[in-house]
Short mmCIF file of C-alpha atoms in Angstrom, two decimals:
data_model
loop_
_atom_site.label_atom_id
_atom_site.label_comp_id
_atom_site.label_asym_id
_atom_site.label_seq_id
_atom_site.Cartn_x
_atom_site.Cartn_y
_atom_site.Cartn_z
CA UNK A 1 -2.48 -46.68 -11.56
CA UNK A 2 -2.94 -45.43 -14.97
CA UNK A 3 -1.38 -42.23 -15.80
CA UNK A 4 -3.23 -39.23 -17.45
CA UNK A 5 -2.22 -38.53 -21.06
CA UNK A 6 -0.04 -35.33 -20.70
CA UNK A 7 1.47 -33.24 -23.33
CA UNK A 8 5.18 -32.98 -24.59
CA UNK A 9 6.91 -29.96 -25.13
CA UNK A 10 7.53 -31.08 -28.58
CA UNK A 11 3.92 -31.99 -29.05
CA UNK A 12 2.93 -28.55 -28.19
CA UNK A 13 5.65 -26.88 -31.19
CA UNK A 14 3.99 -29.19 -33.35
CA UNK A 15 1.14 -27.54 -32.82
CA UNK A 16 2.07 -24.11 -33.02
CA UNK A 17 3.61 -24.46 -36.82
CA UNK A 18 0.86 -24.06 -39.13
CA UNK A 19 0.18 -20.59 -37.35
CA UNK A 20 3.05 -19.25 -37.65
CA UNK A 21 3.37 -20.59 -41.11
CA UNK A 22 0.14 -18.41 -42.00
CA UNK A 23 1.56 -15.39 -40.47
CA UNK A 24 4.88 -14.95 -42.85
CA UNK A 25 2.64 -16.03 -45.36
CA UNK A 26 0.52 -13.09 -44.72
CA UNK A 27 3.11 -11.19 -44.15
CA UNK A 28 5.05 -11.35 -47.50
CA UNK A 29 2.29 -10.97 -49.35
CA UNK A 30 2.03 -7.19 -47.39
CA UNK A 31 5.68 -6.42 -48.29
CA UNK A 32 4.37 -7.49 -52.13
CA UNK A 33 2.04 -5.34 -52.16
CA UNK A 34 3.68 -1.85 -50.81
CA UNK A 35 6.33 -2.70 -53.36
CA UNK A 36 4.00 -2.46 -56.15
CA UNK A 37 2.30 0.22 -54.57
CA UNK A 38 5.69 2.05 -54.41
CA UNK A 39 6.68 1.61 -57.91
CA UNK A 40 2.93 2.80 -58.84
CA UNK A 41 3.19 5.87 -56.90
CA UNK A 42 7.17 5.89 -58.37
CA UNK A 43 6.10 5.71 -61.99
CA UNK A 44 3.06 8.19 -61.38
CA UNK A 45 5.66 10.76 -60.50
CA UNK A 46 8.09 10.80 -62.67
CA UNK A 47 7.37 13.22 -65.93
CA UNK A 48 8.86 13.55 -69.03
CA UNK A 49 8.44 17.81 -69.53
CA UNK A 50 9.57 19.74 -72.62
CA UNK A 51 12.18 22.66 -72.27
CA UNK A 52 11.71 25.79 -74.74
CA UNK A 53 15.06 27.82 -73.95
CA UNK A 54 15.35 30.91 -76.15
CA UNK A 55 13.43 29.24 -78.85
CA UNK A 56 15.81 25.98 -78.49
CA UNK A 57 13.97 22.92 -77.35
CA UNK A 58 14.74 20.12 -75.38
CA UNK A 59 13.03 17.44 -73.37
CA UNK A 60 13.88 15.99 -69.74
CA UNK A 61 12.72 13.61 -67.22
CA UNK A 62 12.26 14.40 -63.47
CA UNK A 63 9.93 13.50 -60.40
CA UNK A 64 9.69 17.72 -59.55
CA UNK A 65 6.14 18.71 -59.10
CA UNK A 66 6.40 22.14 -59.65
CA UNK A 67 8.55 24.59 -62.61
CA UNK A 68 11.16 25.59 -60.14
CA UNK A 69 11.75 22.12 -59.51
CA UNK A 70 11.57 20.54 -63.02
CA UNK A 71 14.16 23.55 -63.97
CA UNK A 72 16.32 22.87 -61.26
CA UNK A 73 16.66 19.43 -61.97
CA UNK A 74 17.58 20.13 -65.73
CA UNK A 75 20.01 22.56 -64.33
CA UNK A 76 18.46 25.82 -66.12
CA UNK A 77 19.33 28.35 -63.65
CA UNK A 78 17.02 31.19 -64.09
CA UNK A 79 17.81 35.05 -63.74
CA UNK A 80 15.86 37.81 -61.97
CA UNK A 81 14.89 39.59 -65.24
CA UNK A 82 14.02 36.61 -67.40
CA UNK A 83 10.86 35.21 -68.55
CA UNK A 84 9.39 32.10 -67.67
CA UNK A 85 5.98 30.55 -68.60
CA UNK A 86 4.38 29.27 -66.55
CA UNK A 87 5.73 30.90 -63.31
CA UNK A 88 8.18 29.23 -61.00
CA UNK A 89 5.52 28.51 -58.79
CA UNK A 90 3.15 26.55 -60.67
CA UNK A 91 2.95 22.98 -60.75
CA UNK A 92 4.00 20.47 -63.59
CA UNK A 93 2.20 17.10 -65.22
CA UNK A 94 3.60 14.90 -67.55
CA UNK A 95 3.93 16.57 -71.27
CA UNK A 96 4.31 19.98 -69.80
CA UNK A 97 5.74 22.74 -71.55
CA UNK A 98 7.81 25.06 -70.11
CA UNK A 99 9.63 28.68 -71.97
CA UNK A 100 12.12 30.53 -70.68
CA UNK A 101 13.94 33.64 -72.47
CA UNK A 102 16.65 35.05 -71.23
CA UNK A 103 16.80 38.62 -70.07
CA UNK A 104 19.27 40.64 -71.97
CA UNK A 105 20.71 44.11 -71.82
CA UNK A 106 19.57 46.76 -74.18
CA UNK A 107 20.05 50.54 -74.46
CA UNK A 108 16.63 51.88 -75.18
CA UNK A 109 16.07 55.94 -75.46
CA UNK A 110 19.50 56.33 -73.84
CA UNK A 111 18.88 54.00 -70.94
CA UNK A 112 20.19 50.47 -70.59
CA UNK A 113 17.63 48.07 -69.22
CA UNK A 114 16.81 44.08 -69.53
CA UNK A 115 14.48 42.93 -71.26
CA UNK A 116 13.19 38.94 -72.34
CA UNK A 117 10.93 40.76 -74.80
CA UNK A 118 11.21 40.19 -78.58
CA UNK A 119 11.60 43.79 -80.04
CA UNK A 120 12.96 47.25 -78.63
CA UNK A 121 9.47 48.51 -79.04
CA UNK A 122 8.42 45.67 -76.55
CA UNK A 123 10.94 46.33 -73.96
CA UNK A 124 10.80 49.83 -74.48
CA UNK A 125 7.00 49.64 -73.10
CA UNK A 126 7.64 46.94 -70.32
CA UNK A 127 9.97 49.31 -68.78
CA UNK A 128 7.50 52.10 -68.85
CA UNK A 129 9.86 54.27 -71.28
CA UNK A 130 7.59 57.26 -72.62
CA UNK A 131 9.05 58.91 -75.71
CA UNK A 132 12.75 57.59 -76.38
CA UNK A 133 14.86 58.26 -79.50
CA UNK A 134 14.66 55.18 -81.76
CA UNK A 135 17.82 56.38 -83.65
CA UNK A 136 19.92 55.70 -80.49
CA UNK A 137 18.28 52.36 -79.59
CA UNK A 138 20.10 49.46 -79.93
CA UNK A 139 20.57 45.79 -79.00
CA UNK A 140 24.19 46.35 -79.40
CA UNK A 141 24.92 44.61 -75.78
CA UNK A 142 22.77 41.74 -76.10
CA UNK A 143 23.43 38.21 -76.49
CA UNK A 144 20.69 38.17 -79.68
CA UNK A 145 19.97 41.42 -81.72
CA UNK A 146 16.66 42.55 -81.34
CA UNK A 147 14.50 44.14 -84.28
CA UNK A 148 12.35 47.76 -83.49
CA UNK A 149 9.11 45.83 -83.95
CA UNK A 150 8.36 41.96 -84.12
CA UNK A 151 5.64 40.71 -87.04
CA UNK A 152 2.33 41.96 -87.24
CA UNK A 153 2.60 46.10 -85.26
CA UNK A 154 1.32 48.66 -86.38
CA UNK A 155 3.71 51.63 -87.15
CA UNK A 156 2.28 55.11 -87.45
CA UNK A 157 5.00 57.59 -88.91
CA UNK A 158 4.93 61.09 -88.65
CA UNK A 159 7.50 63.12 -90.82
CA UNK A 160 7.28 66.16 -92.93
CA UNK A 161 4.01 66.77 -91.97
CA UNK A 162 2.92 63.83 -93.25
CA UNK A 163 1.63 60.62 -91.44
CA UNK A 164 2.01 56.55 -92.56
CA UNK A 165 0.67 54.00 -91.04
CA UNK A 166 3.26 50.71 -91.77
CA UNK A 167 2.20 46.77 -90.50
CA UNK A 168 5.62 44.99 -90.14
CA UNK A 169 5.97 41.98 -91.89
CA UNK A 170 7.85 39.93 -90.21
CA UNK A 171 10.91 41.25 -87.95
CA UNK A 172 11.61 44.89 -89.17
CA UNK A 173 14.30 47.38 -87.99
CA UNK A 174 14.07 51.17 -87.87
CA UNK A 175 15.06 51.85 -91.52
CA UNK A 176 13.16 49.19 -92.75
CA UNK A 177 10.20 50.72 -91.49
CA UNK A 178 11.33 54.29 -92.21
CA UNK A 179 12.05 52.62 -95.88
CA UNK A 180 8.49 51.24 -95.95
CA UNK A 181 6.70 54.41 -95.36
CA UNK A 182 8.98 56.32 -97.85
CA UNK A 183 11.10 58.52 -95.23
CA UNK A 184 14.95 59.05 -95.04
CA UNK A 185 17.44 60.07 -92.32
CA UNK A 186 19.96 62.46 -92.76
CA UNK A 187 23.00 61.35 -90.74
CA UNK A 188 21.83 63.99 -87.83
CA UNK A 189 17.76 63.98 -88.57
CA UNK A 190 16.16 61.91 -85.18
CA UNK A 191 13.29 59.17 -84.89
CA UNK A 192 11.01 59.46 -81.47
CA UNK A 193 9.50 56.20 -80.72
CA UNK A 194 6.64 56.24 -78.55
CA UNK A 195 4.16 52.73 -77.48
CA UNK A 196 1.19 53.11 -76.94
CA UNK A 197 -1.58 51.22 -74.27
CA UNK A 198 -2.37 48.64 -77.22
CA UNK A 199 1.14 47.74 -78.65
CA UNK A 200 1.33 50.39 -81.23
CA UNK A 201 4.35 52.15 -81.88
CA UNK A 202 4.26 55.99 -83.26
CA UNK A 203 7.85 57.53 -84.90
CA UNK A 204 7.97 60.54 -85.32
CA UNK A 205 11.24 62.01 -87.48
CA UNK A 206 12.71 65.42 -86.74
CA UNK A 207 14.62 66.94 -89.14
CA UNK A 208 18.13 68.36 -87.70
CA UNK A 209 20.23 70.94 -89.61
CA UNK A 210 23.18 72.33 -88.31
CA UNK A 211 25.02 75.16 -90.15
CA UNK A 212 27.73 77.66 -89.62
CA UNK A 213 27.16 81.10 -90.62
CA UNK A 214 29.60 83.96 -91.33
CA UNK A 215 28.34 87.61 -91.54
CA UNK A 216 31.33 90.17 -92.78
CA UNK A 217 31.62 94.01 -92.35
CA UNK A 218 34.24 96.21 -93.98
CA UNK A 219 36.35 97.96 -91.76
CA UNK A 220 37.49 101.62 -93.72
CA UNK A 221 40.85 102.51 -93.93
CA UNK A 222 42.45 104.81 -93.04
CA UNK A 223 44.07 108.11 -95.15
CA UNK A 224 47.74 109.23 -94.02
CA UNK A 225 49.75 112.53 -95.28
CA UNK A 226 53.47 112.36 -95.05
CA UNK A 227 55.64 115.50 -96.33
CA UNK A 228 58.22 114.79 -98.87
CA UNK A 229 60.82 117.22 -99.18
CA UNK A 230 61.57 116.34 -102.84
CA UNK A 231 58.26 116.83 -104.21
CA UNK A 232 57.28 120.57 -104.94
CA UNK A 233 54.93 122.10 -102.73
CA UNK A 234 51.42 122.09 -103.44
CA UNK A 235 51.84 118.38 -105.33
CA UNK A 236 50.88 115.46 -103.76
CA UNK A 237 51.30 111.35 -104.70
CA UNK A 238 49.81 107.89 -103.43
CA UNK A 239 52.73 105.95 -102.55
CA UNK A 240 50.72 103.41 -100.77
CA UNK A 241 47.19 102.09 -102.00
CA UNK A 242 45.01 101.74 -99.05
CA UNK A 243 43.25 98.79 -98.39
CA UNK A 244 39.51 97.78 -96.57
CA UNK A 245 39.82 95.47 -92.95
CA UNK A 246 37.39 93.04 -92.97
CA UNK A 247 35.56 91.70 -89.38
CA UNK A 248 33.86 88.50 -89.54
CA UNK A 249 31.44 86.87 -86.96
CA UNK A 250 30.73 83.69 -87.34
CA UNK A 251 27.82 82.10 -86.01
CA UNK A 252 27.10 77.90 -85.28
CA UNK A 253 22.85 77.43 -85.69
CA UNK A 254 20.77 74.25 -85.27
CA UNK A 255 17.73 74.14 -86.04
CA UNK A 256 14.77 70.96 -85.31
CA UNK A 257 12.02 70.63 -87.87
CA UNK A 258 12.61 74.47 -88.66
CA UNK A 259 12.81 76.15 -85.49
CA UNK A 260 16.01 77.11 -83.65
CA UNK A 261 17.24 75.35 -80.62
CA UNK A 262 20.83 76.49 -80.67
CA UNK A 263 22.55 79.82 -81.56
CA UNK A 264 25.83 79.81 -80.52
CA UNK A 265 28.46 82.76 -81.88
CA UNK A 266 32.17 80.86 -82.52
CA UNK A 267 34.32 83.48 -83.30
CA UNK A 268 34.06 87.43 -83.70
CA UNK A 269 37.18 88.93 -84.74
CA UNK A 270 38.65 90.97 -87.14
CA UNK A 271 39.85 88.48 -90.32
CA UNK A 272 41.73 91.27 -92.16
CA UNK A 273 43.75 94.23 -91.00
CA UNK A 274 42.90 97.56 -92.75
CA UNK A 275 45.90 99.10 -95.16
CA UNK A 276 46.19 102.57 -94.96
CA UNK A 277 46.68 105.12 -97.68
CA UNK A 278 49.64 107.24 -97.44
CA UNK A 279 49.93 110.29 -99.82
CA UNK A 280 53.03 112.31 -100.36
CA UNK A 281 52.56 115.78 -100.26
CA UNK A 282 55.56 118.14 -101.55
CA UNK A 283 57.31 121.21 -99.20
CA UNK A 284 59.84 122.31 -101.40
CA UNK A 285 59.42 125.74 -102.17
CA UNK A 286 58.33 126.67 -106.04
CA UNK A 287 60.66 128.94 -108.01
CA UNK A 288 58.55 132.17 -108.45
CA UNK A 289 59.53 132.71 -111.98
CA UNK A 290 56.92 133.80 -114.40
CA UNK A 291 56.42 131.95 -118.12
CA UNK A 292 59.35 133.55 -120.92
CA UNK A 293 58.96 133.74 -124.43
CA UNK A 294 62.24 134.05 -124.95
CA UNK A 295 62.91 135.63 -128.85
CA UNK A 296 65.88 132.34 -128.89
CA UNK A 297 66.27 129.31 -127.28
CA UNK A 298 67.73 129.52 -124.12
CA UNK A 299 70.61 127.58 -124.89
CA UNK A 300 71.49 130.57 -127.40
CA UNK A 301 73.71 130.85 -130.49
CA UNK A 302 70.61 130.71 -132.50
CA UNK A 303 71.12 127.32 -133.33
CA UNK A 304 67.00 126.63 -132.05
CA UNK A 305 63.93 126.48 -132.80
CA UNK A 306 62.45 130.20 -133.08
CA UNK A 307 60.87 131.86 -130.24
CA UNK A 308 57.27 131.94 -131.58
CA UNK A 309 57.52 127.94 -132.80
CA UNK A 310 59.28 126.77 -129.22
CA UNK A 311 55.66 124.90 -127.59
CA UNK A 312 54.83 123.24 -131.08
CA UNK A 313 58.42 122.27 -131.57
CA UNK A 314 58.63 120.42 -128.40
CA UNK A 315 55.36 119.20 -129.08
CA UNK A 316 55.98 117.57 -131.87
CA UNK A 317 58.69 116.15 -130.44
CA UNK A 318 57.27 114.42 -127.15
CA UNK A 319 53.97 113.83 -128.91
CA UNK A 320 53.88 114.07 -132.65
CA UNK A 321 51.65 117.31 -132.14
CA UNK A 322 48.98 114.79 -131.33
CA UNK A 323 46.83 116.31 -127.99
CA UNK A 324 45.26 112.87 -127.17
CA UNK A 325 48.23 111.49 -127.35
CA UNK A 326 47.69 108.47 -124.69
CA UNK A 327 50.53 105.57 -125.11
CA UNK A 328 49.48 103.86 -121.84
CA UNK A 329 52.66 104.43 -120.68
CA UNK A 330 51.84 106.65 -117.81
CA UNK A 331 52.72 110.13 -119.86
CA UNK A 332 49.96 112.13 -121.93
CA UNK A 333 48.91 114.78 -124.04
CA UNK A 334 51.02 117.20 -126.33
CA UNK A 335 54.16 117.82 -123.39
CA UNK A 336 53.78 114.00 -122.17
CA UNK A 337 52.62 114.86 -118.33
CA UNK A 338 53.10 112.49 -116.00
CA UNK A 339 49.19 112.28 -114.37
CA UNK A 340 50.54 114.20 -110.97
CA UNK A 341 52.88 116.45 -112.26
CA UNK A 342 49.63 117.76 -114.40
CA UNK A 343 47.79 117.35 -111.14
CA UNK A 344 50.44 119.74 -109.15
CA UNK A 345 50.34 122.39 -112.40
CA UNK A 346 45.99 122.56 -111.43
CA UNK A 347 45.36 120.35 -114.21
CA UNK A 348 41.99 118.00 -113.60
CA UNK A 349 41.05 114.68 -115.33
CA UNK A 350 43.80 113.36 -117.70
CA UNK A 351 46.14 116.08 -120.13
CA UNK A 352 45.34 113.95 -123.01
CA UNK A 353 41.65 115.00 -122.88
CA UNK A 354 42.31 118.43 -122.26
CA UNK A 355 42.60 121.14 -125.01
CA UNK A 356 45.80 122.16 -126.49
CA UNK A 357 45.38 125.92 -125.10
CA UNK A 358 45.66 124.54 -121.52
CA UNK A 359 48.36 121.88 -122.33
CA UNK A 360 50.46 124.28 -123.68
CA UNK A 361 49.01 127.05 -120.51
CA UNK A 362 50.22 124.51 -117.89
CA UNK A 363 53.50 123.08 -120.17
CA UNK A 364 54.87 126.89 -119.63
CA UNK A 365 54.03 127.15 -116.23
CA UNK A 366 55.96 124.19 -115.49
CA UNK A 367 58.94 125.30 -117.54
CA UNK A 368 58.66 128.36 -115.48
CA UNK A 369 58.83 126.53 -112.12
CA UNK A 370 61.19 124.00 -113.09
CA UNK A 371 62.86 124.55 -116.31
CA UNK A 372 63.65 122.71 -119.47
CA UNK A 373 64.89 119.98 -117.65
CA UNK A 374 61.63 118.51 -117.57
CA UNK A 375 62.06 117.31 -121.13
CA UNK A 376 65.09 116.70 -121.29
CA UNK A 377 65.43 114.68 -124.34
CA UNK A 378 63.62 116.72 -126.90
CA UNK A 379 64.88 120.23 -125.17
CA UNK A 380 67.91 119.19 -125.75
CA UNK A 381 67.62 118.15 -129.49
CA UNK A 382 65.84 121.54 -129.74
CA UNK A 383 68.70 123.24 -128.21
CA UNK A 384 67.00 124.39 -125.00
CA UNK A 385 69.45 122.64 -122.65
#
């Protein structure tokens, strides 16, 4: 009996093979292909950007597809207030440009706020600042010093009653566009910036003068009597010259382009204490004696002048016989009178310009109250003593 042919296990792997050979070979060629379909996608992805960072510029790699992302994976952290073109949000290509500036502090019209802008004038507008005072703006806490107005505004300046118009060329700070349209500050005047809807910037200067005032008024003083028992009575003497008070008010003003804002009164008070006069005024009695024409001098033994030539004797003694006699000395006239002791004898202006009738008049009615004492030098050489 012939057997059937039959098939061998090892028969039936042989025939197997060559499929299993095509299916790695299919297979592999698959895993070839994602690969380079991975490094396609891998190379399509990855972009080289460029970084402007407060006008400093650098350039980076990274697979992000949007500005947050590129920024994040340069490791720019970015800040609420700062500026950043184009927005976070939007997406990035290969050979994109990116700009940040930093937000900085700045006082502007009295008021600190951040700003990425490139003047005061700028930030001064994005923060919706009407008028502010341009004098007391300042970058002062920021990490770059700003100018008032970048290259290219248009300035209008108001001062004196006069208007400029100034185009900054370039960066230009407050007094170099005060300087450009021919206006000065005092160390007190003001400049009031204002921006308007276009980007132009108006100044407008107010003067400031401050004074201090002083008004005076003279205060009279006043006139004191005080008896003097040594002085006869009816004559009188200034023993103290009596002096004007003054009272001062003083007064601080300010004043803005002419018209006063402040009036403020300092002091009001009385800068000098009035002197008063004091006059002497005599109580001792008068001798009630009446004038003598005594025929000899009363020193007697005939060894005087004669009775008749007494007055011009003594007068040409104390005076050379000379009426006007005036030596500055404080004594006058024919009898030398002291001014009140002619005063207390009724006598008006000075003895020197009266006549020699009344000098002689008044020279006996003061021997008569008082004696010859009161010439004691040349009564005695006349022998009257």
């Amino acid at each position: 009996m012939t057997a059937s042919p039959s098939t061998s296990p090892n028969a039936q792997h042989a025939r197997k093979s060559p499929s299993r050979r095509r299916g790695l070979l299919v297979g592999g060629a698959a895993a070839v292909a994602l690969a380079a379909a991975g490094v396609g996608l891998a190379l399509t992805a990855h972009k080289t950007i460029t970084l402007q960072l407060d006008g400093q510029t650098s350039t980076v790699t990274t697979f992000a597809g949007s500005v947050e992302g590129a920024l994040a994976s340069a490791g720019v952290e970015v800040a609420q207030h700062d500026l950043v073109v184009p927005a976070l949000t939007a997406g990035v290509a290969d050979g994109s440009v990116i700009s940040i500036k930093r937000a900085q502090p700045l006082h502007v019209g009295g008021r600190q706020v951040w700003s990425a802008r490139d003047s005061l004038a700028a930030a001064a507008a994005e923060s919706g600042l009407g008028t502010f005072s341009a004098t007391r703006s300042t970058s002062r806490d920021a990490v770059r010093p700003l100018p008032f107005v970048g290259d290219g505004t248009v300035v209008t300046v108001v001062a004196d009653g006069k208007e400029a118009q100034v185009t900054a060329t370039g960066e230009m700070d407050m007094t170099q566009v005060l300087a450009a349209a021919g206006v000065q500050l005092s160390a007190i005047d003001q400049a009031l910036a204002e921006v308007d809807d276009a980007g132009g910037v108006r100044v407008t200067v107010v003067r400031v003068v401050r004074a201090l005032t002083e008004e005076t008024a003279e205060i009279p003083f006043e006139q004191v009597e005080q008896e003097d028992e040594e002085m006869e009575e009816g004559s009188t003497e200034v023993v103290q010259e009596g002096v004007a008070g003054l009272h001062t008010k003083r007064t601080y003003t300010e004043t803005r382009d002419g018209k006063a804002t402040v009036s403020v009164v300092v002091s009001d008070a009385v800068s000098r204490a009035p002197v008063a006069e004091i006059t002497a005024v005599g109580t001792k009695k008068k001798q009630e004696e009446e004038p003598e024409k005594p025929s000899e001098p009363a020193g007697g033994g005939g060894g005087g002048a004669p009775v008749e030539g007494v007055w011009a004797a003594l007068a040409q003694c104390e005076s050379g016989g000379d009426p006007t006699t005036n030596t500055g000395n404080g004594y006058y006239g024919l009898y030398q009178f002291s001014l009140p002791t002619w005063q207390a004898m009724g006598g008006s202006g000075l003895p020197s310009e009266a006549s020699a009738e009344e000098q002689t008049m008044r020279a006996q009615m003061l021997q008569a109250r008082a004696g010859w004492g009161q010439w004691p030098a040349c009564a005695a050489s006349l022998g009257l003593l």
